[in-house]
Structures are given as C-alpha cells and as structure tokens.
Amino acid sequence: VRIEDIAIGAAVALVVGLLLWPRGALGALHADVATSLRRATGYLSVALNSFAHPVTPTELGARHAAAVHAALRADETYDLAVMQRGPATPDPDRWARLTNAGYLMITIARLLSGLTTAGPVLMNAPELTDSLARARDANESAWNEVATRLVESAQPAHPTSGSTPAIGSVALRLPARIGDAAAAHAFV
C-alpha cells in the first residue's frame, strides 16, 4: 500500500510539473527573465518620460510593482531551474547578469522618478527632451530585442570564461562589476 501511494504521488507530481512547465523550469526561466527585462525597461521608460511629460504617481507605482513582481518571479524560476539539475542546468553567471540587469533598471527608474516629483523638469527644453526620447527609445529597443531573443532561443548558450554572453545574434555587453561606473552607464 505504501509503495502504491508513493508511486501515485510521484505520478501526480510529474503530471502537475509538466502542466506548469511543459518545457521544464529552464524553458520557464527564459520566459520569466524576458518578462522581467521587458517590465523593467517599461518602468525605466516611464521614469524617463517623467522628465519631459507629466506622469502620475499611480502609473509610476504600477510600473514599479509590475517590474519588481516580474524580477522576483524570475529569481524564483532560476532557483527552480537550478534545483532540477538536469543536463541543461542554467549557467549561473549568465543568468545572474540578466537578472541583475532587470534589478539595475528598476533601481535607476526608482531613483529617476524621485527627481521629478515636482513635475517634468525638461518640459521647456525641447532639445533635451528630444535627446532623452532618442536615448530612451534606443534603450527600450535594445532590451526588448534581448528579451525577444531570450524567448526564441531553444537552448541557452554556455559562454566560455571571459567571453561575452550572447542570445541568438544579440551580444550582451554587461559590466564586469557594479563599481565600474563607465561600464554601468553604457550598460543602461
């Protein structure tokens, strides 16, 4: 009777696991990190918009909450993918850099949105507003491309030590350390 209970429990766990993650936790990791990057990018874009256009605190708060929720979900999915310990165990350095990119954008957006609580500071400076919009659009486009490639990639690349991680044809030039101000600025 005990062996039957264990077998039934294992079968139920397998079916539930396949229903929740048909491609396994690694497949879910690709999707969740991509969602995290998109939400963080969206929050950063709205925070940048607040320098030139009025943005309500409600909108900023909703974007912040969505970005943080997606980042936490990606973290949890990473933990599950590592615990599966299958042949496709995620490369910790690569996924940490991608996850940290989302958190870095969230932190920058939070700091920037705090600078515009009194209203858009660049509203009367169209040349600066245009430059800001171009930079925002370029950042958003680049991170959305990374997220798209991440979802499309069937198997994650396992970069060799010292190489630039890549997803599809998009190379991720990420700062080696947070203390490197020039690399962090170029990164965002």
PDB file of C-alpha atoms in Angstrom:
ATOM      1  CA  VAL A   1       0.000   0.000   0.000  1.00  0.00           C
ATOM      2  CA  ARG A   2       2.803   2.405   0.859  1.00  0.00           C
ATOM      3  CA  ILE A   3       4.626   1.761  -2.423  1.00  0.00           C
ATOM      4  CA  GLU A   4       1.398   2.398  -4.337  1.00  0.00           C
ATOM      5  CA  ASP A   5       0.901   5.715  -2.501  1.00  0.00           C
ATOM      6  CA  ILE A   6       4.437   6.799  -3.347  1.00  0.00           C
ATOM      7  CA  ALA A   7       4.007   5.815  -6.999  1.00  0.00           C
ATOM      8  CA  ILE A   8       0.689   7.691  -7.237  1.00  0.00           C
ATOM      9  CA  GLY A   9       2.237  10.768  -5.581  1.00  0.00           C
ATOM     10  CA  ALA A  10       5.194  10.717  -7.976  1.00  0.00           C
ATOM     11  CA  ALA A  11       2.887  10.385 -10.984  1.00  0.00           C
ATOM     12  CA  VAL A  12       0.729  13.293  -9.813  1.00  0.00           C
ATOM     13  CA  ALA A  13       3.836  15.438  -9.224  1.00  0.00           C
ATOM     14  CA  LEU A  14       5.114  14.611 -12.711  1.00  0.00           C
ATOM     15  CA  VAL A  15       1.799  15.498 -14.379  1.00  0.00           C
ATOM     16  CA  VAL A  16       1.482  18.747 -12.414  1.00  0.00           C
ATOM     17  CA  GLY A  17       5.103  19.646 -13.253  1.00  0.00           C
ATOM     18  CA  LEU A  18       4.511  19.037 -16.947  1.00  0.00           C
ATOM     19  CA  LEU A  19       1.326  21.106 -16.883  1.00  0.00           C
ATOM     20  CA  LEU A  20       3.010  24.042 -15.119  1.00  0.00           C
ATOM     21  CA  TRP A  21       6.263  23.909 -17.100  1.00  0.00           C
ATOM     22  CA  PRO A  22       5.866  21.963 -20.341  1.00  0.00           C
ATOM     23  CA  ARG A  23       9.454  22.843 -21.328  1.00  0.00           C
ATOM     24  CA  GLY A  24      10.764  22.440 -17.795  1.00  0.00           C
ATOM     25  CA  ALA A  25      11.930  25.133 -15.432  1.00  0.00           C
ATOM     26  CA  LEU A  26      14.671  26.166 -17.862  1.00  0.00           C
ATOM     27  CA  GLY A  27      12.076  26.992 -20.522  1.00  0.00           C
ATOM     28  CA  ALA A  28      10.097  28.950 -17.934  1.00  0.00           C
ATOM     29  CA  LEU A  29      13.325  30.713 -16.936  1.00  0.00           C
ATOM     30  CA  HIS A  30      13.758  32.058 -20.470  1.00  0.00           C
ATOM     31  CA  ALA A  31      10.209  33.412 -20.492  1.00  0.00           C
ATOM     32  CA  ASP A  32      10.301  34.835 -16.946  1.00  0.00           C
ATOM     33  CA  VAL A  33      13.638  36.620 -17.378  1.00  0.00           C
ATOM     34  CA  ALA A  34      12.407  38.059 -20.686  1.00  0.00           C
ATOM     35  CA  THR A  35       9.250  39.310 -18.962  1.00  0.00           C
ATOM     36  CA  SER A  36      11.363  40.773 -16.168  1.00  0.00           C
ATOM     37  CA  LEU A  37      13.559  42.647 -18.655  1.00  0.00           C
ATOM     38  CA  ARG A  38      10.533  43.981 -20.542  1.00  0.00           C
ATOM     39  CA  ARG A  39       8.792  45.178 -17.378  1.00  0.00           C
ATOM     40  CA  ALA A  40      11.967  46.788 -16.022  1.00  0.00           C
ATOM     41  CA  THR A  41      12.514  48.501 -19.370  1.00  0.00           C
ATOM     42  CA  GLY A  42       8.918  49.732 -19.375  1.00  0.00           C
ATOM     43  CA  TYR A  43       9.294  51.161 -15.880  1.00  0.00           C
ATOM     44  CA  LEU A  44      12.568  52.877 -16.811  1.00  0.00           C
ATOM     45  CA  SER A  45      10.962  54.339 -19.953  1.00  0.00           C
ATOM     46  CA  VAL A  46       8.070  55.806 -17.966  1.00  0.00           C
ATOM     47  CA  ALA A  47      10.509  57.222 -15.397  1.00  0.00           C
ATOM     48  CA  LEU A  48      12.485  58.857 -18.213  1.00  0.00           C
ATOM     49  CA  ASN A  49       9.243  60.187 -19.718  1.00  0.00           C
ATOM     50  CA  SER A  50       8.507  61.888 -16.404  1.00  0.00           C
ATOM     51  CA  PHE A  51      11.356  64.328 -17.111  1.00  0.00           C
ATOM     52  CA  ALA A  52       9.527  65.721 -20.143  1.00  0.00           C
ATOM     53  CA  HIS A  53       5.849  64.906 -19.606  1.00  0.00           C
ATOM     54  CA  PRO A  54       3.579  64.678 -16.581  1.00  0.00           C
ATOM     55  CA  VAL A  55       3.343  61.105 -15.276  1.00  0.00           C
ATOM     56  CA  THR A  56       1.036  60.226 -12.430  1.00  0.00           C
ATOM     57  CA  PRO A  57       2.427  58.618  -9.287  1.00  0.00           C
ATOM     58  CA  THR A  58      -0.171  55.876  -9.807  1.00  0.00           C
ATOM     59  CA  GLU A  59       1.307  54.967 -13.188  1.00  0.00           C
ATOM     60  CA  LEU A  60       4.851  55.002 -11.824  1.00  0.00           C
ATOM     61  CA  GLY A  61       3.768  52.888  -8.844  1.00  0.00           C
ATOM     62  CA  ALA A  62       2.007  50.355 -11.053  1.00  0.00           C
ATOM     63  CA  ARG A  63       5.038  50.055 -13.353  1.00  0.00           C
ATOM     64  CA  HIS A  64       7.351  49.695 -10.354  1.00  0.00           C
ATOM     65  CA  ALA A  65       5.189  46.977  -8.792  1.00  0.00           C
ATOM     66  CA  ALA A  66       4.926  45.054 -12.075  1.00  0.00           C
ATOM     67  CA  ALA A  67       8.696  45.247 -12.646  1.00  0.00           C
ATOM     68  CA  VAL A  68       9.539  44.104  -9.113  1.00  0.00           C
ATOM     69  CA  HIS A  69       6.999  41.271  -9.282  1.00  0.00           C
ATOM     70  CA  ALA A  70       8.447  40.051 -12.597  1.00  0.00           C
ATOM     71  CA  ALA A  71      12.020  40.246 -11.252  1.00  0.00           C
ATOM     72  CA  LEU A  72      11.106  38.247  -8.140  1.00  0.00           C
ATOM     73  CA  ARG A  73       9.324  35.655 -10.267  1.00  0.00           C
ATOM     74  CA  ALA A  74      12.394  35.312 -12.490  1.00  0.00           C
ATOM     75  CA  ASP A  75      14.531  34.803  -9.367  1.00  0.00           C
ATOM     76  CA  GLU A  76      12.236  32.047  -8.134  1.00  0.00           C
ATOM     77  CA  THR A  77      12.201  30.362 -11.532  1.00  0.00           C
ATOM     78  CA  TYR A  78      16.002  30.464 -11.622  1.00  0.00           C
ATOM     79  CA  ASP A  79      16.102  28.702  -8.241  1.00  0.00           C
ATOM     80  CA  LEU A  80      13.755  26.003  -9.555  1.00  0.00           C
ATOM     81  CA  ALA A  81      15.810  25.532 -12.734  1.00  0.00           C
ATOM     82  CA  VAL A  82      18.981  25.109 -10.674  1.00  0.00           C
ATOM     83  CA  MET A  83      17.269  22.600  -8.364  1.00  0.00           C
ATOM     84  CA  GLN A  84      16.220  20.440 -11.331  1.00  0.00           C
ATOM     85  CA  ARG A  85      19.918  19.763 -12.014  1.00  0.00           C
ATOM     86  CA  GLY A  86      19.270  18.259 -15.424  1.00  0.00           C
ATOM     87  CA  PRO A  87      21.628  18.291 -18.384  1.00  0.00           C
ATOM     88  CA  ALA A  88      20.515  21.846 -19.208  1.00  0.00           C
ATOM     89  CA  THR A  89      21.311  23.420 -15.838  1.00  0.00           C
ATOM     90  CA  PRO A  90      21.449  27.183 -16.334  1.00  0.00           C
ATOM     91  CA  ASP A  91      24.831  28.931 -16.369  1.00  0.00           C
ATOM     92  CA  PRO A  92      24.807  30.960 -13.127  1.00  0.00           C
ATOM     93  CA  ASP A  93      26.964  33.836 -14.411  1.00  0.00           C
ATOM     94  CA  ARG A  94      24.821  34.398 -17.497  1.00  0.00           C
ATOM     95  CA  TRP A  95      21.506  34.298 -15.682  1.00  0.00           C
ATOM     96  CA  ALA A  96      22.761  36.401 -12.778  1.00  0.00           C
ATOM     97  CA  ARG A  97      23.825  39.101 -15.229  1.00  0.00           C
ATOM     98  CA  LEU A  98      20.450  39.058 -16.974  1.00  0.00           C
ATOM     99  CA  THR A  99      18.545  39.124 -13.682  1.00  0.00           C
ATOM    100  CA  ASN A 100      20.776  41.870 -12.308  1.00  0.00           C
ATOM    101  CA  ALA A 101      20.158  43.911 -15.455  1.00  0.00           C
ATOM    102  CA  GLY A 102      16.462  43.978 -14.591  1.00  0.00           C
ATOM    103  CA  TYR A 103      17.147  44.977 -10.990  1.00  0.00           C
ATOM    104  CA  LEU A 104      19.573  47.675 -12.120  1.00  0.00           C
ATOM    105  CA  MET A 105      16.964  49.195 -14.443  1.00  0.00           C
ATOM    106  CA  ILE A 106      14.360  49.081 -11.646  1.00  0.00           C
ATOM    107  CA  THR A 107      16.732  50.842  -9.248  1.00  0.00           C
ATOM    108  CA  ILE A 108      17.656  53.510 -11.792  1.00  0.00           C
ATOM    109  CA  ALA A 109      13.987  54.095 -12.645  1.00  0.00           C
ATOM    110  CA  ARG A 110      13.129  54.443  -8.955  1.00  0.00           C
ATOM    111  CA  LEU A 111      15.925  56.980  -8.471  1.00  0.00           C
ATOM    112  CA  LEU A 112      14.996  58.938 -11.611  1.00  0.00           C
ATOM    113  CA  SER A 113      11.309  59.057 -10.748  1.00  0.00           C
ATOM    114  CA  GLY A 114      12.220  60.594  -7.401  1.00  0.00           C
ATOM    115  CA  LEU A 115      13.829  63.519  -9.215  1.00  0.00           C
ATOM    116  CA  THR A 116      10.600  64.503 -10.951  1.00  0.00           C
ATOM    117  CA  THR A 117       8.128  64.507  -8.073  1.00  0.00           C
ATOM    118  CA  ALA A 118       7.572  68.267  -8.562  1.00  0.00           C
ATOM    119  CA  GLY A 119       6.815  67.763 -12.250  1.00  0.00           C
ATOM    120  CA  PRO A 120       8.655  67.424 -15.554  1.00  0.00           C
ATOM    121  CA  VAL A 121      11.933  69.318 -15.251  1.00  0.00           C
ATOM    122  CA  LEU A 122      12.671  69.320 -19.004  1.00  0.00           C
ATOM    123  CA  MET A 123       9.243  70.395 -20.244  1.00  0.00           C
ATOM    124  CA  ASN A 124      10.584  73.726 -21.551  1.00  0.00           C
ATOM    125  CA  ALA A 125      13.766  72.325 -23.107  1.00  0.00           C
ATOM    126  CA  PRO A 126      12.776  70.610 -26.387  1.00  0.00           C
ATOM    127  CA  GLU A 127      16.370  69.866 -27.442  1.00  0.00           C
ATOM    128  CA  LEU A 128      16.976  67.948 -24.217  1.00  0.00           C
ATOM    129  CA  THR A 129      13.564  66.281 -24.430  1.00  0.00           C
ATOM    130  CA  ASP A 130      14.371  65.034 -27.937  1.00  0.00           C
ATOM    131  CA  SER A 131      17.762  63.663 -26.856  1.00  0.00           C
ATOM    132  CA  LEU A 132      16.184  61.971 -23.872  1.00  0.00           C
ATOM    133  CA  ALA A 133      13.486  60.410 -26.077  1.00  0.00           C
ATOM    134  CA  ARG A 134      16.093  59.039 -28.512  1.00  0.00           C
ATOM    135  CA  ALA A 135      18.151  57.548 -25.666  1.00  0.00           C
ATOM    136  CA  ARG A 136      15.023  56.077 -24.068  1.00  0.00           C
ATOM    137  CA  ASP A 137      13.885  54.534 -27.359  1.00  0.00           C
ATOM    138  CA  ALA A 138      17.331  53.058 -28.057  1.00  0.00           C
ATOM    139  CA  ASN A 139      17.489  51.536 -24.570  1.00  0.00           C
ATOM    140  CA  GLU A 140      13.970  50.137 -24.844  1.00  0.00           C
ATOM    141  CA  SER A 141      14.643  48.691 -28.298  1.00  0.00           C
ATOM    142  CA  ALA A 142      17.890  47.023 -27.221  1.00  0.00           C
ATOM    143  CA  TRP A 143      16.421  45.363 -24.119  1.00  0.00           C
ATOM    144  CA  ASN A 144      13.264  44.286 -25.929  1.00  0.00           C
ATOM    145  CA  GLU A 145      15.485  42.665 -28.566  1.00  0.00           C
ATOM    146  CA  VAL A 146      17.385  40.818 -25.825  1.00  0.00           C
ATOM    147  CA  ALA A 147      14.078  39.663 -24.308  1.00  0.00           C
ATOM    148  CA  THR A 148      12.779  38.511 -27.697  1.00  0.00           C
ATOM    149  CA  ARG A 149      15.972  36.563 -28.439  1.00  0.00           C
ATOM    150  CA  LEU A 150      15.846  35.040 -24.992  1.00  0.00           C
ATOM    151  CA  VAL A 151      12.342  33.696 -25.558  1.00  0.00           C
ATOM    152  CA  GLU A 152      13.200  32.486 -29.060  1.00  0.00           C
ATOM    153  CA  SER A 153      16.358  30.670 -28.045  1.00  0.00           C
ATOM    154  CA  ALA A 154      15.651  26.982 -27.589  1.00  0.00           C
ATOM    155  CA  GLN A 155      18.914  26.217 -25.835  1.00  0.00           C
ATOM    156  CA  PRO A 156      20.868  28.790 -23.847  1.00  0.00           C
ATOM    157  CA  ALA A 157      24.406  29.410 -24.975  1.00  0.00           C
ATOM    158  CA  HIS A 158      27.089  28.419 -22.493  1.00  0.00           C
ATOM    159  CA  PRO A 159      29.793  31.030 -22.959  1.00  0.00           C
ATOM    160  CA  THR A 160      33.368  30.177 -22.190  1.00  0.00           C
ATOM    161  CA  SER A 161      35.089  32.025 -19.412  1.00  0.00           C
ATOM    162  CA  GLY A 162      35.853  35.595 -20.385  1.00  0.00           C
ATOM    163  CA  SER A 163      33.570  35.667 -23.432  1.00  0.00           C
ATOM    164  CA  THR A 164      30.605  37.948 -23.990  1.00  0.00           C
ATOM    165  CA  PRO A 165      27.359  36.034 -23.361  1.00  0.00           C
ATOM    166  CA  ALA A 166      25.032  36.037 -26.347  1.00  0.00           C
ATOM    167  CA  ILE A 167      21.425  35.183 -27.040  1.00  0.00           C
ATOM    168  CA  GLY A 168      20.910  34.437 -30.681  1.00  0.00           C
ATOM    169  CA  SER A 169      22.767  37.199 -32.503  1.00  0.00           C
ATOM    170  CA  VAL A 170      22.468  39.722 -29.657  1.00  0.00           C
ATOM    171  CA  ALA A 171      25.688  40.049 -27.665  1.00  0.00           C
ATOM    172  CA  LEU A 172      25.203  41.148 -24.086  1.00  0.00           C
ATOM    173  CA  ARG A 173      27.958  43.531 -23.119  1.00  0.00           C
ATOM    174  CA  LEU A 174      27.344  43.676 -19.413  1.00  0.00           C
ATOM    175  CA  PRO A 175      29.572  45.408 -16.867  1.00  0.00           C
ATOM    176  CA  ALA A 176      32.007  43.088 -15.138  1.00  0.00           C
ATOM    177  CA  ARG A 177      31.256  44.701 -11.797  1.00  0.00           C
ATOM    178  CA  ILE A 178      28.827  47.253 -10.427  1.00  0.00           C
ATOM    179  CA  GLY A 179      31.655  49.530  -9.235  1.00  0.00           C
ATOM    180  CA  ASP A 180      32.683  50.209 -12.846  1.00  0.00           C
ATOM    181  CA  ALA A 181      30.737  53.453 -13.393  1.00  0.00           C
ATOM    182  CA  ALA A 182      31.536  53.844 -17.095  1.00  0.00           C
ATOM    183  CA  ALA A 183      30.514  50.282 -17.930  1.00  0.00           C
ATOM    184  CA  ALA A 184      27.350  50.540 -15.812  1.00  0.00           C
ATOM    185  CA  HIS A 185      26.393  53.791 -17.562  1.00  0.00           C
ATOM    186  CA  ALA A 186      26.970  52.272 -21.001  1.00  0.00           C
ATOM    187  CA  PHE A 187      25.072  49.186 -19.870  1.00  0.00           C
ATOM    188  CA  VAL A 188      21.902  51.132 -19.116  1.00  0.00           C
TER     189      VAL A 188
END
